[in-house]
Amino acid sequence: MIEPVKSDEVILIVDDVELNRAILSELFQKEYSILEAKNGAEALELLEQNGGHIKVMLLDLVMPEMDGFQVLSQLRNSRWFQQIPIVLITAENSESTALKGYTSGVSDIINKPFYPEIVRRRVKNIIELYNHKRFLKTKLQEQYRLLEKQAEKLKKANTFVIDTLSTAVEFRSSESGFHIARMRKITEFLLRALSAPHAQYGFSEEKISMISDAAALHDIGKIAIPDEVLLKPGRLTPEEFEIMKTHTTKGCEFLESLNYAQDEEYYRYSYEICRHHHERWDGKGYPDGLKENQIPIWAQVVALADVYEALTGERVYKPVYSHEKALSMIVNGECGQFNPELLNCFLEEIDNLLMELKQPEKQLETPSLSASAKPAASQSETFSERTLRLLELERQKYRVLSDLSGDITFDYDAQTDLLTFSEKYTEMFGGSFQMQDALKAIENTDKILKEDKPIIWKVLKELTSEQPVGKMELRMQTLVGDFEWFEVLINALWRNEKGSECVSLIGKMTNINDQKLETSRLKRQASTDSLTGTYNRKAAVELISDYLLSELMPQGACFY
């Protein structure tokens, strides 16, 4: 059995003549570890065991069992073929032999008899060349990975800006930022589903991603619609509807004003979706009255996605329709006519689409604002500054929540003094899952053992932007009526890096009562006699010492 070497600088010499191996070994043994093989089969075994350490293989051509060309043939299927340079050493100096050798993949050919110093220099040059080649390959791979990461970061940044802007528009019309996420998801799903049976579309994954991102801008023109029209509950008058219809062309004007290359594919998708997502198959849509295949297919897909999402979501002008009602309205043409191929695809895949929409992981990536965060013109902050700040705060909150386990989670809003628990809180303690005037309620509640309440205020007082995480153990009264131990973890979120204002507390509560009881039992077992139940000597000494050292102990003497 051939033992693998431990050195990282190894030369493998393959020759059936021991003297030749000895001469070559003498040339390199001061700088490298040497491995010797007397035939091709032995060389392949050594390569398999030590390939990662071998810098070059010196290969004789004429050998028993397996000659040099046979070794080269076997190596073509090996992972080491491109990584280890091979120098062929042979007494054959014909052109045909040299050509066959180079064709087989050798790096150099040295003819016997050879001059030792020339062999040493040529082999050293080949090793340096391959080392440099490996270095360049590694650097190239690192640069490629770095470019991939940068491209991914740039894509995420672009998506975030698009979602932020789109969410701001949706916010003016009282629609949730989740509408943007669902629009992107439905568009992406329909494009894939449509490509499978209809080869004429042939959307690549890159195009699907690009169109889905562009779909987020479909209603960007609503930013130019007056509030009295955009936010009006109930049906619009004919005049108001004409104003609302201009959001398609206003959105295009907005896109045209951007400093963006208008021949770019992404710009074209965004522009055509923004302008044509209210066109209909029968030509009765707006603003241009296009019909059938005059409407770009990506605008048709977004139009269907927008209608379904609008029907199943809450709007100021309509109630929420059930999934079944929404499908019925779409099929019956109550929302306009759609491409029959697209509509059939939508109906065939609707069950799979619903499963996709129920997946939670993508939803939290979309910016979301609370109702209290709607912008007011009188505020000193600009609309974009306020939106971006609140989006960042929401992102932090959801990121922390996603890291927490599934026990009782809670979220405290410092501005409203409102404490909100997960549903499991009600199951364990009863009452409401929300606590108004939370700080006062905690001070007055009987659910927390009175002796433990100072711990809460102490931990909260110690929270800072540098140390935002706190931990405490409390005894709380459950629905059963018993006080049980709970471990509480808190994470504070601050308005800015300086930590001037804590805006939220997020955390979880874990029931550790069983652990506490078991720990107490083990301590009691370790400190008492198993027969009498009285304290053993060690425990008694500790108790007496603690009592004597206590500041509360009255003056006196102890005799025993």
PDB file of C-alpha atoms in Angstrom, residues 19-120:
ATOM      1  CA  LEU A  19      18.872   4.783 -11.976  1.00  0.00           C
ATOM      2  CA  ASN A  20      16.895   7.283 -14.048  1.00  0.00           C
ATOM      3  CA  ARG A  21      14.580   7.890 -11.099  1.00  0.00           C
ATOM      4  CA  ALA A  22      17.591   8.361  -8.796  1.00  0.00           C
ATOM      5  CA  ILE A  23      19.219  10.919 -11.125  1.00  0.00           C
ATOM      6  CA  LEU A  24      16.013  12.936 -11.447  1.00  0.00           C
ATOM      7  CA  SER A  25      15.450  12.735  -7.684  1.00  0.00           C
ATOM      8  CA  GLU A  26      18.903  14.188  -7.056  1.00  0.00           C
ATOM      9  CA  LEU A  27      17.999  17.223  -9.159  1.00  0.00           C
ATOM     10  CA  PHE A  28      14.918  18.197  -7.141  1.00  0.00           C
ATOM     11  CA  GLN A  29      15.094  16.638  -3.672  1.00  0.00           C
ATOM     12  CA  LYS A  30      16.486  19.791  -2.023  1.00  0.00           C
ATOM     13  CA  GLU A  31      13.424  21.856  -3.012  1.00  0.00           C
ATOM     14  CA  TYR A  32      10.677  19.247  -3.294  1.00  0.00           C
ATOM     15  CA  SER A  33       9.445  16.026  -1.803  1.00  0.00           C
ATOM     16  CA  ILE A  34       9.855  13.177  -4.282  1.00  0.00           C
ATOM     17  CA  LEU A  35       7.449  10.373  -5.140  1.00  0.00           C
ATOM     18  CA  GLU A  36       8.653   7.548  -7.387  1.00  0.00           C
ATOM     19  CA  ALA A  37       6.674   5.073  -9.482  1.00  0.00           C
ATOM     20  CA  LYS A  38       8.221   2.268 -11.526  1.00  0.00           C
ATOM     21  CA  ASN A  39       5.266   1.857 -13.915  1.00  0.00           C
ATOM     22  CA  GLY A  40       2.126   3.582 -15.138  1.00  0.00           C
ATOM     23  CA  ALA A  41      -0.311   1.750 -12.856  1.00  0.00           C
ATOM     24  CA  GLU A  42       1.664   2.755  -9.778  1.00  0.00           C
ATOM     25  CA  ALA A  43       1.788   6.346 -11.040  1.00  0.00           C
ATOM     26  CA  LEU A  44      -2.005   6.522 -11.373  1.00  0.00           C
ATOM     27  CA  GLU A  45      -2.415   5.223  -7.828  1.00  0.00           C
ATOM     28  CA  LEU A  46      -0.023   7.856  -6.474  1.00  0.00           C
ATOM     29  CA  LEU A  47      -1.845  10.557  -8.432  1.00  0.00           C
ATOM     30  CA  GLU A  48      -5.174   9.545  -6.952  1.00  0.00           C
ATOM     31  CA  GLN A  49      -3.789   9.701  -3.405  1.00  0.00           C
ATOM     32  CA  ASN A  50      -1.584  12.798  -3.687  1.00  0.00           C
ATOM     33  CA  GLY A  51      -2.887  14.752  -6.679  1.00  0.00           C
ATOM     34  CA  GLY A  52      -3.543  17.854  -4.642  1.00  0.00           C
ATOM     35  CA  HIS A  53       0.134  18.112  -3.637  1.00  0.00           C
ATOM     36  CA  ILE A  54       1.891  17.148  -6.896  1.00  0.00           C
ATOM     37  CA  LYS A  55       3.388  20.119  -8.774  1.00  0.00           C
ATOM     38  CA  VAL A  56       4.625  18.211 -11.829  1.00  0.00           C
ATOM     39  CA  MET A  57       4.875  14.639 -13.139  1.00  0.00           C
ATOM     40  CA  LEU A  58       8.018  13.499 -14.997  1.00  0.00           C
ATOM     41  CA  LEU A  59       6.803  10.616 -17.171  1.00  0.00           C
ATOM     42  CA  ASP A  60       8.922   8.078 -19.033  1.00  0.00           C
ATOM     43  CA  LEU A  61       7.507   6.891 -22.350  1.00  0.00           C
ATOM     44  CA  VAL A  62       8.630   3.265 -22.555  1.00  0.00           C
ATOM     45  CA  MET A  63       7.625   1.196 -19.491  1.00  0.00           C
ATOM     46  CA  PRO A  64       6.237  -2.288 -18.764  1.00  0.00           C
ATOM     47  CA  GLU A  65       2.572  -2.857 -17.795  1.00  0.00           C
ATOM     48  CA  MET A  66       1.449   0.628 -18.903  1.00  0.00           C
ATOM     49  CA  ASP A  67       3.573   2.950 -21.049  1.00  0.00           C
ATOM     50  CA  GLY A  68       3.548   6.747 -20.995  1.00  0.00           C
ATOM     51  CA  PHE A  69       0.892   7.202 -23.697  1.00  0.00           C
ATOM     52  CA  GLN A  70      -1.425   4.752 -21.921  1.00  0.00           C
ATOM     53  CA  VAL A  71      -0.998   6.748 -18.711  1.00  0.00           C
ATOM     54  CA  LEU A  72      -1.897   9.944 -20.586  1.00  0.00           C
ATOM     55  CA  SER A  73      -4.965   8.239 -22.045  1.00  0.00           C
ATOM     56  CA  GLN A  74      -6.128   7.167 -18.563  1.00  0.00           C
ATOM     57  CA  LEU A  75      -5.483  10.629 -17.150  1.00  0.00           C
ATOM     58  CA  ARG A  76      -7.816  12.333 -19.634  1.00  0.00           C
ATOM     59  CA  ASN A  77     -10.750  11.194 -17.488  1.00  0.00           C
ATOM     60  CA  SER A  78      -9.058  12.282 -14.246  1.00  0.00           C
ATOM     61  CA  ARG A  79      -9.724  15.534 -12.398  1.00  0.00           C
ATOM     62  CA  TRP A  80      -5.962  16.076 -12.223  1.00  0.00           C
ATOM     63  CA  PHE A  81      -5.369  16.195 -15.998  1.00  0.00           C
ATOM     64  CA  GLN A  82      -5.829  19.975 -16.281  1.00  0.00           C
ATOM     65  CA  GLN A  83      -4.235  20.748 -12.921  1.00  0.00           C
ATOM     66  CA  ILE A  84      -0.900  18.899 -13.008  1.00  0.00           C
ATOM     67  CA  PRO A  85       1.668  19.601 -15.756  1.00  0.00           C
ATOM     68  CA  ILE A  86       3.240  16.505 -17.324  1.00  0.00           C
ATOM     69  CA  VAL A  87       6.773  16.422 -18.747  1.00  0.00           C
ATOM     70  CA  LEU A  88       7.445  13.482 -21.070  1.00  0.00           C
ATOM     71  CA  ILE A  89      10.996  12.069 -20.872  1.00  0.00           C
ATOM     72  CA  THR A  90      11.944   9.787 -23.759  1.00  0.00           C
ATOM     73  CA  ALA A  91      14.791   8.543 -25.904  1.00  0.00           C
ATOM     74  CA  GLU A  92      12.480   8.788 -28.934  1.00  0.00           C
ATOM     75  CA  ASN A  93      13.242  12.053 -30.702  1.00  0.00           C
ATOM     76  CA  SER A  94      11.062  11.619 -33.784  1.00  0.00           C
ATOM     77  CA  GLU A  95       8.585  14.300 -34.816  1.00  0.00           C
ATOM     78  CA  SER A  96       5.690  11.828 -34.727  1.00  0.00           C
ATOM     79  CA  THR A  97       6.421  10.961 -31.083  1.00  0.00           C
ATOM     80  CA  ALA A  98       6.676  14.635 -30.127  1.00  0.00           C
ATOM     81  CA  LEU A  99       3.430  15.457 -31.951  1.00  0.00           C
ATOM     82  CA  LYS A 100       1.612  12.557 -30.292  1.00  0.00           C
ATOM     83  CA  GLY A 101       2.925  13.651 -26.899  1.00  0.00           C
ATOM     84  CA  TYR A 102       1.761  17.244 -27.227  1.00  0.00           C
ATOM     85  CA  THR A 103      -1.562  16.101 -28.672  1.00  0.00           C
ATOM     86  CA  SER A 104      -1.985  13.864 -25.609  1.00  0.00           C
ATOM     87  CA  GLY A 105      -1.653  16.881 -23.323  1.00  0.00           C
ATOM     88  CA  VAL A 106       1.967  16.993 -22.108  1.00  0.00           C
ATOM     89  CA  SER A 107       3.440  20.379 -21.211  1.00  0.00           C
ATOM     90  CA  ASP A 108       6.980  19.651 -22.378  1.00  0.00           C
ATOM     91  CA  ILE A 109       9.131  16.843 -23.846  1.00  0.00           C
ATOM     92  CA  ILE A 110      12.708  16.196 -22.736  1.00  0.00           C
ATOM     93  CA  ASN A 111      14.865  13.871 -24.813  1.00  0.00           C
ATOM     94  CA  LYS A 112      17.364  11.422 -23.374  1.00  0.00           C
ATOM     95  CA  PRO A 113      20.211  11.764 -22.770  1.00  0.00           C
ATOM     96  CA  PHE A 114      19.568  15.068 -21.032  1.00  0.00           C
ATOM     97  CA  TYR A 115      21.682  17.732 -19.406  1.00  0.00           C
ATOM     98  CA  PRO A 116      20.666  17.839 -15.685  1.00  0.00           C
ATOM     99  CA  GLU A 117      20.732  21.628 -15.199  1.00  0.00           C
ATOM    100  CA  ILE A 118      18.609  22.216 -18.302  1.00  0.00           C
ATOM    101  CA  VAL A 119      16.063  19.663 -17.053  1.00  0.00           C
ATOM    102  CA  ARG A 120      15.971  21.349 -13.647  1.00  0.00           C
TER     103      ARG A 120
END
